[in-house]
Amino acid sequence: MIAIEGVGKRFAGRDGGAVQALEDVSIAIRPGEFVAIVGASGCGKSTLLRLIAGLAMPTSGAVRIEGTAVTGARTDTAMVFQAPTLLPWADVLRNVTFPMRLMHRAGPGTEDAARALLARAGLAGFETRLPRELSGGMQQRVAICRALLQQPRILLMDEPFGALDALTREEMSLELLRLWTETPMAVVFVTHSISEAVLLADRVVVMSPRPGRVVDVVEIDLPRPRDFAQEASPAFQAAAQRIRAHIFRRPAAKLAA
Ligand SMILES: Nc1ncnc2c1ncn2[C@@H]1O[C@H](COP(=O)(O)OP(=O)(O)OP(=O)(O)O)[C@@H](O)[C@H]1O
Ligand SMILES: [Mg+2]
Protein backbone atom coordinates (compact mmCIF):
# COMPACT_ATOMS: atom_id res chain seq x y z
CA MET A 1 0.00 0.00 0.00
CA ILE A 2 2.80 2.40 0.95
CA ALA A 3 5.96 1.86 -1.09
CA ILE A 4 9.02 3.76 0.07
CA GLU A 5 11.49 3.17 -2.73
CA GLY A 6 15.15 4.08 -2.40
CA VAL A 7 14.27 7.30 -0.63
CA GLY A 8 16.94 9.85 0.21
CA LYS A 9 16.51 13.24 1.78
CA ARG A 10 19.21 15.86 1.88
CA PHE A 11 18.84 19.19 3.64
CA ALA A 12 20.90 22.20 2.60
CA GLY A 13 22.51 23.77 5.65
CA ARG A 14 22.59 27.54 6.17
CA ASP A 15 26.39 27.49 6.12
CA GLY A 16 26.45 25.93 2.64
CA GLY A 17 26.96 22.40 4.02
CA ALA A 18 24.33 19.73 3.71
CA VAL A 19 22.82 17.04 5.90
CA GLN A 20 21.97 13.69 4.37
CA ALA A 21 19.07 12.84 6.66
CA LEU A 22 17.94 9.69 4.85
CA GLU A 23 19.74 7.46 2.38
CA ASP A 24 18.32 4.69 0.22
CA VAL A 25 15.42 3.84 2.50
CA SER A 26 13.07 1.18 1.13
CA ILE A 27 10.07 -0.13 3.07
CA ALA A 28 6.85 -1.67 1.77
CA ILE A 29 3.87 -1.37 4.06
CA ARG A 30 0.77 -3.51 3.59
CA PRO A 31 -2.82 -2.24 4.01
CA GLY A 32 -3.80 -2.44 7.67
CA GLU A 33 -0.28 -3.19 8.81
CA PHE A 34 1.16 -1.70 12.01
CA VAL A 35 4.79 -0.71 11.44
CA ALA A 36 6.97 0.86 14.12
CA ILE A 37 10.11 2.82 13.32
CA VAL A 38 12.85 3.06 15.93
CA GLY A 39 16.26 4.66 15.86
CA ALA A 40 18.45 7.17 17.65
CA SER A 41 17.53 10.84 17.85
CA GLY A 42 18.31 12.59 14.57
CA CYS A 43 18.29 9.45 12.40
CA GLY A 44 15.52 10.82 10.20
CA LYS A 45 12.35 9.26 11.62
CA SER A 46 10.30 12.48 11.55
CA THR A 47 11.69 13.28 8.11
CA LEU A 48 10.52 9.90 6.83
CA LEU A 49 7.01 10.41 8.22
CA ARG A 50 6.84 13.86 6.64
CA LEU A 51 7.76 12.33 3.28
CA ILE A 52 4.99 9.71 3.61
CA ALA A 53 2.55 12.47 4.62
CA GLY A 54 3.48 14.51 1.56
CA LEU A 55 4.66 17.42 3.71
CA ALA A 56 8.13 17.21 2.15
CA MET A 57 9.57 15.72 -1.02
CA PRO A 58 12.45 13.23 -1.20
CA THR A 59 15.64 14.32 -2.95
CA SER A 60 16.00 10.82 -4.41
CA GLY A 61 13.70 7.84 -4.76
CA ALA A 62 9.94 8.02 -4.33
CA VAL A 63 7.09 7.39 -1.92
CA ARG A 64 4.06 5.79 -3.57
CA ILE A 65 0.66 5.07 -2.10
CA GLU A 66 -1.19 2.43 -4.09
CA GLY A 67 1.10 3.11 -7.01
CA THR A 68 0.69 6.89 -7.07
CA ALA A 69 3.64 9.09 -6.14
CA VAL A 70 2.91 11.25 -3.10
CA THR A 71 3.11 14.91 -4.11
CA GLY A 72 1.24 16.60 -1.28
CA ALA A 73 -1.03 16.07 1.71
CA ARG A 74 -3.75 13.45 1.14
CA THR A 75 -7.22 13.25 2.64
CA ASP A 76 -6.81 9.56 3.47
CA THR A 77 -3.67 10.18 5.53
CA ALA A 78 -3.62 11.67 9.03
CA MET A 79 -0.60 12.60 11.07
CA VAL A 80 0.07 13.03 14.77
CA PHE A 81 3.10 15.28 15.13
CA GLN A 82 5.88 14.92 17.66
CA ALA A 83 4.68 18.09 19.42
CA PRO A 84 0.92 18.73 19.65
CA THR A 85 -0.16 21.26 17.04
CA LEU A 86 -3.56 22.48 18.20
CA LEU A 87 -5.32 25.68 17.23
CA PRO A 88 -4.81 27.85 20.33
CA TRP A 89 -8.09 29.77 19.97
CA ALA A 90 -10.34 26.76 19.42
CA ASP A 91 -11.66 24.54 22.20
CA VAL A 92 -10.88 20.83 22.41
CA LEU A 93 -13.99 19.67 20.53
CA ARG A 94 -13.48 22.16 17.70
CA ASN A 95 -9.81 21.20 17.46
CA VAL A 96 -10.74 17.55 17.08
CA THR A 97 -13.39 18.23 14.40
CA PHE A 98 -11.35 20.89 12.55
CA PRO A 99 -9.83 18.74 9.76
CA MET A 100 -13.21 17.10 9.10
CA ARG A 101 -14.80 20.53 8.70
CA LEU A 102 -11.89 21.70 6.56
CA MET A 103 -12.33 18.71 4.25
CA HIS A 104 -16.15 19.20 4.18
CA ARG A 105 -16.53 15.74 5.69
CA ALA A 106 -18.26 16.80 8.90
CA GLY A 107 -21.79 15.45 9.23
CA PRO A 108 -24.45 15.09 11.90
CA GLY A 109 -22.53 12.31 13.64
CA THR A 110 -19.13 13.99 13.63
CA GLU A 111 -19.45 15.76 16.96
CA ASP A 112 -20.71 12.64 18.75
CA ALA A 113 -17.88 10.61 17.25
CA ALA A 114 -15.40 13.25 18.47
CA ARG A 115 -16.88 13.16 21.97
CA ALA A 116 -16.67 9.37 22.01
CA LEU A 117 -13.00 9.44 21.00
CA LEU A 118 -12.22 12.08 23.62
CA ALA A 119 -13.88 9.90 26.25
CA ARG A 120 -11.78 6.92 25.19
CA ALA A 121 -8.69 9.10 25.53
CA GLY A 122 -9.68 10.05 29.08
CA LEU A 123 -10.72 13.59 28.11
CA ALA A 124 -14.47 13.51 28.78
CA GLY A 125 -15.45 16.82 30.38
CA PHE A 126 -12.66 18.77 28.68
CA GLU A 127 -14.53 19.39 25.39
CA THR A 128 -14.90 23.14 25.93
CA ARG A 129 -11.40 23.79 27.30
CA LEU A 130 -8.76 25.64 25.33
CA PRO A 131 -5.44 23.91 24.57
CA ARG A 132 -3.52 26.17 26.99
CA GLU A 133 -5.72 24.90 29.81
CA LEU A 134 -4.48 21.34 29.22
CA SER A 135 -1.22 19.61 30.11
CA GLY A 136 1.17 18.67 27.31
CA GLY A 137 0.10 15.03 27.49
CA MET A 138 -3.59 15.98 27.32
CA GLN A 139 -2.92 18.19 24.29
CA GLN A 140 -1.19 15.29 22.60
CA ARG A 141 -4.19 13.06 23.29
CA VAL A 142 -6.43 15.70 21.66
CA ALA A 143 -4.15 15.62 18.60
CA ILE A 144 -4.46 11.82 18.50
CA CYS A 145 -8.28 12.07 18.64
CA ARG A 146 -8.17 14.65 15.84
CA ALA A 147 -6.25 12.23 13.64
CA LEU A 148 -8.46 9.23 14.49
CA LEU A 149 -11.72 11.09 13.83
CA GLN A 150 -10.72 11.28 10.17
CA GLN A 151 -10.75 7.46 10.01
CA PRO A 152 -7.63 7.65 7.88
CA ARG A 153 -6.48 4.69 5.82
CA ILE A 154 -2.95 5.67 6.79
CA LEU A 155 -2.17 6.95 10.27
CA LEU A 156 1.28 8.45 10.79
CA MET A 157 2.30 8.91 14.42
CA ASP A 158 5.51 10.66 15.42
CA GLU A 159 6.34 9.69 19.01
CA PRO A 160 2.71 10.31 19.92
CA PHE A 161 3.10 9.16 23.52
CA GLY A 162 6.40 10.94 24.18
CA ALA A 163 4.80 13.57 26.41
CA LEU A 164 2.73 11.10 28.42
CA ASP A 165 3.55 9.60 31.80
CA ALA A 166 4.27 5.86 31.83
CA LEU A 167 0.80 4.84 33.03
CA THR A 168 -1.13 6.97 30.54
CA ARG A 169 1.27 5.77 27.89
CA GLU A 170 0.41 2.14 28.56
CA GLU A 171 -3.32 2.90 28.59
CA MET A 172 -3.10 4.86 25.34
CA SER A 173 -1.05 2.11 23.67
CA LEU A 174 -3.70 -0.48 24.40
CA GLU A 175 -6.48 1.91 23.37
CA LEU A 176 -4.66 2.59 20.09
CA LEU A 177 -4.44 -1.15 19.46
CA ARG A 178 -8.16 -1.55 20.12
CA LEU A 179 -8.99 1.30 17.72
CA TRP A 180 -6.64 -0.13 15.11
CA THR A 181 -8.39 -3.52 15.38
CA GLU A 182 -11.77 -1.83 14.89
CA THR A 183 -10.66 0.33 11.93
CA PRO A 184 -8.81 -0.92 8.87
CA MET A 185 -5.86 1.47 8.77
CA ALA A 186 -2.14 1.15 8.22
CA VAL A 187 -0.18 2.72 11.06
CA VAL A 188 3.39 4.00 10.87
CA PHE A 189 4.44 4.64 14.44
CA VAL A 190 7.71 6.35 15.34
CA THR A 191 9.00 5.77 18.85
CA HIS A 192 12.15 5.88 20.95
CA SER A 193 10.83 3.02 23.04
CA ILE A 194 11.87 -0.45 21.94
CA SER A 195 9.29 -2.14 24.17
CA GLU A 196 6.52 0.10 22.85
CA ALA A 197 7.53 -0.79 19.28
CA VAL A 198 7.51 -4.53 20.01
CA LEU A 199 4.24 -4.40 21.92
CA LEU A 200 2.38 -2.56 19.17
CA ALA A 201 3.82 -3.50 15.82
CA ASP A 202 3.60 -6.26 13.22
CA ARG A 203 7.07 -5.22 12.08
CA VAL A 204 9.71 -2.95 13.58
CA VAL A 205 11.97 -1.02 11.22
CA VAL A 206 15.31 -0.20 12.85
CA MET A 207 17.18 2.83 11.49
CA SER A 208 20.83 3.81 11.74
CA PRO A 209 22.04 7.31 12.65
CA ARG A 210 22.89 9.83 9.92
CA PRO A 211 22.43 9.13 7.22
CA GLY A 212 19.30 7.28 8.24
CA ARG A 213 19.13 3.84 6.63
CA VAL A 214 17.15 0.73 7.38
CA VAL A 215 19.47 -1.63 9.29
CA ASP A 216 16.90 -4.30 10.15
CA VAL A 217 13.23 -5.14 9.89
CA VAL A 218 12.05 -7.32 12.75
CA GLU A 219 8.83 -9.34 12.43
CA ILE A 220 6.92 -9.44 15.71
CA ASP A 221 5.11 -12.75 15.95
CA LEU A 222 3.36 -12.20 19.27
CA PRO A 223 -0.33 -13.14 19.32
CA ARG A 224 -2.98 -10.44 19.34
CA PRO A 225 -4.72 -8.95 21.22
CA ARG A 226 -1.50 -7.83 22.88
CA ASP A 227 -1.02 -6.72 26.45
CA PHE A 228 1.86 -5.78 28.70
CA ALA A 229 2.01 -9.26 30.24
CA GLN A 230 3.62 -10.38 26.97
CA GLU A 231 6.69 -8.30 27.74
CA ALA A 232 7.88 -11.18 29.88
CA SER A 233 7.63 -13.74 27.06
CA PRO A 234 10.76 -15.12 25.38
CA ALA A 235 9.54 -13.99 21.94
CA PHE A 236 9.13 -10.42 23.18
CA GLN A 237 12.54 -10.43 24.85
CA ALA A 238 14.23 -11.85 21.78
CA ALA A 239 12.73 -9.20 19.49
CA ALA A 240 13.62 -6.39 21.89
CA GLN A 241 17.15 -7.70 22.27
CA ARG A 242 17.67 -7.92 18.52
CA ILE A 243 16.53 -4.29 18.08
CA ARG A 244 18.62 -3.10 21.03
CA ALA A 245 21.73 -4.74 19.60
CA HIS A 246 21.41 -2.63 16.43
CA ILE A 247 20.78 0.61 18.24
CA PHE A 248 23.59 0.26 20.74
CA ARG A 249 26.07 -1.22 18.29
CA ARG A 250 29.43 0.53 18.64
CA PRO A 251 32.45 0.40 16.35
CA ALA A 252 34.74 -2.46 17.41
CA ALA A 253 37.59 -0.08 18.25
CA LYS A 254 35.43 1.77 20.73
CA LEU A 255 34.31 -1.44 22.39
CA ALA A 256 37.92 -2.58 22.79
CA ALA A 257 39.01 0.76 24.25
N1 LIG B 1 13.95 21.22 7.81
C1 LIG B 1 15.20 20.81 8.04
N2 LIG B 1 16.27 21.53 7.62
C2 LIG B 1 17.53 21.09 7.83
N3 LIG B 1 17.84 19.94 8.45
C3 LIG B 1 16.83 19.19 8.89
C4 LIG B 1 15.45 19.57 8.72
N4 LIG B 1 14.66 18.62 9.27
C5 LIG B 1 15.50 17.68 9.75
N5 LIG B 1 16.79 18.02 9.53
C6 LIG B 1 17.96 17.20 9.88
O1 LIG B 1 17.72 15.88 9.46
C7 LIG B 1 18.17 14.94 10.43
C8 LIG B 1 17.01 14.04 10.83
O2 LIG B 1 16.03 14.80 11.56
P1 LIG B 1 14.69 14.17 12.07
O3 LIG B 1 13.92 15.23 12.75
O4 LIG B 1 14.03 13.47 10.95
O5 LIG B 1 15.23 13.09 13.12
P2 LIG B 1 14.43 12.16 14.15
O6 LIG B 1 14.88 10.77 13.92
O7 LIG B 1 12.97 12.44 14.05
O8 LIG B 1 14.96 12.66 15.56
P3 LIG B 1 14.22 12.69 17.00
O9 LIG B 1 14.16 11.28 17.46
O10 LIG B 1 15.10 13.52 17.84
O11 LIG B 1 12.87 13.29 16.79
C9 LIG B 1 18.76 15.77 11.56
O12 LIG B 1 20.16 15.80 11.38
C10 LIG B 1 18.17 17.14 11.37
O13 LIG B 1 19.08 18.11 11.80
MG1 LIG C 1 11.59 13.20 15.31
Coordinates of C-alpha atoms and ligand atoms in Angstrom, one line a residue:
M1 CA 0.0 0.0 0.0
I2 CA 2.8 2.4 0.9
A3 CA 6.0 1.9 -1.1
I4 CA 9.0 3.8 0.1
E5 CA 11.5 3.2 -2.7
G6 CA 15.1 4.1 -2.4
V7 CA 14.3 7.3 -0.6
G8 CA 16.9 9.8 0.2
K9 CA 16.5 13.2 1.8
R10 CA 19.2 15.9 1.9
F11 CA 18.8 19.2 3.6
A12 CA 20.9 22.2 2.6
G13 CA 22.5 23.8 5.6
R14 CA 22.6 27.5 6.2
D15 CA 26.4 27.5 6.1
G16 CA 26.4 25.9 2.6
G17 CA 27.0 22.4 4.0
A18 CA 24.3 19.7 3.7
V19 CA 22.8 17.0 5.9
Q20 CA 22.0 13.7 4.4
A21 CA 19.1 12.8 6.7
L22 CA 17.9 9.7 4.8
E23 CA 19.7 7.5 2.4
D24 CA 18.3 4.7 0.2
V25 CA 15.4 3.8 2.5
S26 CA 13.1 1.2 1.1
I27 CA 10.1 -0.1 3.1
A28 CA 6.8 -1.7 1.8
I29 CA 3.9 -1.4 4.1
R30 CA 0.8 -3.5 3.6
P31 CA -2.8 -2.2 4.0
G32 CA -3.8 -2.4 7.7
E33 CA -0.3 -3.2 8.8
F34 CA 1.2 -1.7 12.0
V35 CA 4.8 -0.7 11.4
A36 CA 7.0 0.9 14.1
I37 CA 10.1 2.8 13.3
V38 CA 12.8 3.1 15.9
G39 CA 16.3 4.7 15.9
A40 CA 18.4 7.2 17.7
S41 CA 17.5 10.8 17.9
G42 CA 18.3 12.6 14.6
C43 CA 18.3 9.4 12.4
G44 CA 15.5 10.8 10.2
K45 CA 12.4 9.3 11.6
S46 CA 10.3 12.5 11.5
T47 CA 11.7 13.3 8.1
L48 CA 10.5 9.9 6.8
L49 CA 7.0 10.4 8.2
R50 CA 6.8 13.9 6.6
L51 CA 7.8 12.3 3.3
I52 CA 5.0 9.7 3.6
A53 CA 2.6 12.5 4.6
G54 CA 3.5 14.5 1.6
L55 CA 4.7 17.4 3.7
A56 CA 8.1 17.2 2.1
M57 CA 9.6 15.7 -1.0
P58 CA 12.5 13.2 -1.2
T59 CA 15.6 14.3 -3.0
S60 CA 16.0 10.8 -4.4
G61 CA 13.7 7.8 -4.8
A62 CA 9.9 8.0 -4.3
V63 CA 7.1 7.4 -1.9
R64 CA 4.1 5.8 -3.6
I65 CA 0.7 5.1 -2.1
E66 CA -1.2 2.4 -4.1
G67 CA 1.1 3.1 -7.0
T68 CA 0.7 6.9 -7.1
A69 CA 3.6 9.1 -6.1
V70 CA 2.9 11.3 -3.1
T71 CA 3.1 14.9 -4.1
G72 CA 1.2 16.6 -1.3
A73 CA -1.0 16.1 1.7
R74 CA -3.7 13.4 1.1
T75 CA -7.2 13.3 2.6
D76 CA -6.8 9.6 3.5
T77 CA -3.7 10.2 5.5
A78 CA -3.6 11.7 9.0
M79 CA -0.6 12.6 11.1
V80 CA 0.1 13.0 14.8
F81 CA 3.1 15.3 15.1
Q82 CA 5.9 14.9 17.7
A83 CA 4.7 18.1 19.4
P84 CA 0.9 18.7 19.7
T85 CA -0.2 21.3 17.0
L86 CA -3.6 22.5 18.2
L87 CA -5.3 25.7 17.2
P88 CA -4.8 27.9 20.3
W89 CA -8.1 29.8 20.0
A90 CA -10.3 26.8 19.4
D91 CA -11.7 24.5 22.2
V92 CA -10.9 20.8 22.4
L93 CA -14.0 19.7 20.5
R94 CA -13.5 22.2 17.7
N95 CA -9.8 21.2 17.5
V96 CA -10.7 17.6 17.1
T97 CA -13.4 18.2 14.4
F98 CA -11.3 20.9 12.6
P99 CA -9.8 18.7 9.8
M100 CA -13.2 17.1 9.1
R101 CA -14.8 20.5 8.7
L102 CA -11.9 21.7 6.6
M103 CA -12.3 18.7 4.2
H104 CA -16.1 19.2 4.2
R105 CA -16.5 15.7 5.7
A106 CA -18.3 16.8 8.9
G107 CA -21.8 15.4 9.2
P108 CA -24.5 15.1 11.9
G109 CA -22.5 12.3 13.6
T110 CA -19.1 14.0 13.6
E111 CA -19.5 15.8 17.0
D112 CA -20.7 12.6 18.7
A113 CA -17.9 10.6 17.3
A114 CA -15.4 13.2 18.5
R115 CA -16.9 13.2 22.0
A116 CA -16.7 9.4 22.0
L117 CA -13.0 9.4 21.0
L118 CA -12.2 12.1 23.6
A119 CA -13.9 9.9 26.2
R120 CA -11.8 6.9 25.2
A121 CA -8.7 9.1 25.5
G122 CA -9.7 10.1 29.1
L123 CA -10.7 13.6 28.1
A124 CA -14.5 13.5 28.8
G125 CA -15.4 16.8 30.4
F126 CA -12.7 18.8 28.7
E127 CA -14.5 19.4 25.4
T128 CA -14.9 23.1 25.9
R129 CA -11.4 23.8 27.3
L130 CA -8.8 25.6 25.3
P131 CA -5.4 23.9 24.6
R132 CA -3.5 26.2 27.0
E133 CA -5.7 24.9 29.8
L134 CA -4.5 21.3 29.2
S135 CA -1.2 19.6 30.1
G136 CA 1.2 18.7 27.3
G137 CA 0.1 15.0 27.5
M138 CA -3.6 16.0 27.3
Q139 CA -2.9 18.2 24.3
Q140 CA -1.2 15.3 22.6
R141 CA -4.2 13.1 23.3
V142 CA -6.4 15.7 21.7
A143 CA -4.1 15.6 18.6
I144 CA -4.5 11.8 18.5
C145 CA -8.3 12.1 18.6
R146 CA -8.2 14.7 15.8
A147 CA -6.3 12.2 13.6
L148 CA -8.5 9.2 14.5
L149 CA -11.7 11.1 13.8
Q150 CA -10.7 11.3 10.2
Q151 CA -10.8 7.5 10.0
P152 CA -7.6 7.6 7.9
R153 CA -6.5 4.7 5.8
I154 CA -3.0 5.7 6.8
L155 CA -2.2 6.9 10.3
L156 CA 1.3 8.4 10.8
M157 CA 2.3 8.9 14.4
D158 CA 5.5 10.7 15.4
E159 CA 6.3 9.7 19.0
P160 CA 2.7 10.3 19.9
F161 CA 3.1 9.2 23.5
G162 CA 6.4 10.9 24.2
A163 CA 4.8 13.6 26.4
L164 CA 2.7 11.1 28.4
D165 CA 3.6 9.6 31.8
A166 CA 4.3 5.9 31.8
L167 CA 0.8 4.8 33.0
T168 CA -1.1 7.0 30.5
R169 CA 1.3 5.8 27.9
E170 CA 0.4 2.1 28.6
E171 CA -3.3 2.9 28.6
M172 CA -3.1 4.9 25.3
S173 CA -1.1 2.1 23.7
L174 CA -3.7 -0.5 24.4
E175 CA -6.5 1.9 23.4
L176 CA -4.7 2.6 20.1
L177 CA -4.4 -1.2 19.5
R178 CA -8.2 -1.6 20.1
L179 CA -9.0 1.3 17.7
W180 CA -6.6 -0.1 15.1
T181 CA -8.4 -3.5 15.4
E182 CA -11.8 -1.8 14.9
T183 CA -10.7 0.3 11.9
P184 CA -8.8 -0.9 8.9
M185 CA -5.9 1.5 8.8
A186 CA -2.1 1.1 8.2
V187 CA -0.2 2.7 11.1
V188 CA 3.4 4.0 10.9
F189 CA 4.4 4.6 14.4
V190 CA 7.7 6.3 15.3
T191 CA 9.0 5.8 18.8
H192 CA 12.1 5.9 21.0
S193 CA 10.8 3.0 23.0
I194 CA 11.9 -0.4 21.9
S195 CA 9.3 -2.1 24.2
E196 CA 6.5 0.1 22.9
A197 CA 7.5 -0.8 19.3
V198 CA 7.5 -4.5 20.0
L199 CA 4.2 -4.4 21.9
L200 CA 2.4 -2.6 19.2
A201 CA 3.8 -3.5 15.8
D202 CA 3.6 -6.3 13.2
R203 CA 7.1 -5.2 12.1
V204 CA 9.7 -2.9 13.6
V205 CA 12.0 -1.0 11.2
V206 CA 15.3 -0.2 12.9
M207 CA 17.2 2.8 11.5
S208 CA 20.8 3.8 11.7
P209 CA 22.0 7.3 12.6
R210 CA 22.9 9.8 9.9
P211 CA 22.4 9.1 7.2
G212 CA 19.3 7.3 8.2
R213 CA 19.1 3.8 6.6
V214 CA 17.2 0.7 7.4
V215 CA 19.5 -1.6 9.3
D216 CA 16.9 -4.3 10.1
V217 CA 13.2 -5.1 9.9
V218 CA 12.0 -7.3 12.8
E219 CA 8.8 -9.3 12.4
I220 CA 6.9 -9.4 15.7
D221 CA 5.1 -12.8 16.0
L222 CA 3.4 -12.2 19.3
P223 CA -0.3 -13.1 19.3
R224 CA -3.0 -10.4 19.3
P225 CA -4.7 -8.9 21.2
R226 CA -1.5 -7.8 22.9
D227 CA -1.0 -6.7 26.4
F228 CA 1.9 -5.8 28.7
A229 CA 2.0 -9.3 30.2
Q230 CA 3.6 -10.4 27.0
E231 CA 6.7 -8.3 27.7
A232 CA 7.9 -11.2 29.9
S233 CA 7.6 -13.7 27.1
P234 CA 10.8 -15.1 25.4
A235 CA 9.5 -14.0 21.9
F236 CA 9.1 -10.4 23.2
Q237 CA 12.5 -10.4 24.9
A238 CA 14.2 -11.9 21.8
A239 CA 12.7 -9.2 19.5
A240 CA 13.6 -6.4 21.9
Q241 CA 17.1 -7.7 22.3
R242 CA 17.7 -7.9 18.5
I243 CA 16.5 -4.3 18.1
R244 CA 18.6 -3.1 21.0
A245 CA 21.7 -4.7 19.6
H246 CA 21.4 -2.6 16.4
I247 CA 20.8 0.6 18.2
F248 CA 23.6 0.3 20.7
R249 CA 26.1 -1.2 18.3
R250 CA 29.4 0.5 18.6
P251 CA 32.5 0.4 16.3
A252 CA 34.7 -2.5 17.4
A253 CA 37.6 -0.1 18.2
K254 CA 35.4 1.8 20.7
L255 CA 34.3 -1.4 22.4
A256 CA 37.9 -2.6 22.8
A257 CA 39.0 0.8 24.3
Ligands
LIG1 N1 14.0 21.2 7.8 C1 15.2 20.8 8.0 N2 16.3 21.5 7.6 C2 17.5 21.1 7.8 N3 17.8 19.9 8.4 C3 16.8 19.2 8.9 C4 15.5 19.6 8.7 N4 14.7 18.6 9.3 C5 15.5 17.7 9.7 N5 16.8 18.0 9.5 C6 18.0 17.2 9.9 O1 17.7 15.9 9.5 C7 18.2 14.9 10.4 C8 17.0 14.0 10.8 O2 16.0 14.8 11.6 P1 14.7 14.2 12.1 O3 13.9 15.2 12.8 O4 14.0 13.5 11.0 O5 15.2 13.1 13.1 P2 14.4 12.2 14.1 O6 14.9 10.8 13.9 O7 13.0 12.4 14.0 O8 15.0 12.7 15.6 P3 14.2 12.7 17.0 O9 14.2 11.3 17.5 O10 15.1 13.5 17.8 O11 12.9 13.3 16.8 C9 18.8 15.8 11.6 O12 20.2 15.8 11.4 C10 18.2 17.1 11.4 O13 19.1 18.1 11.8
MG2 MG 11.6 13.2 15.3

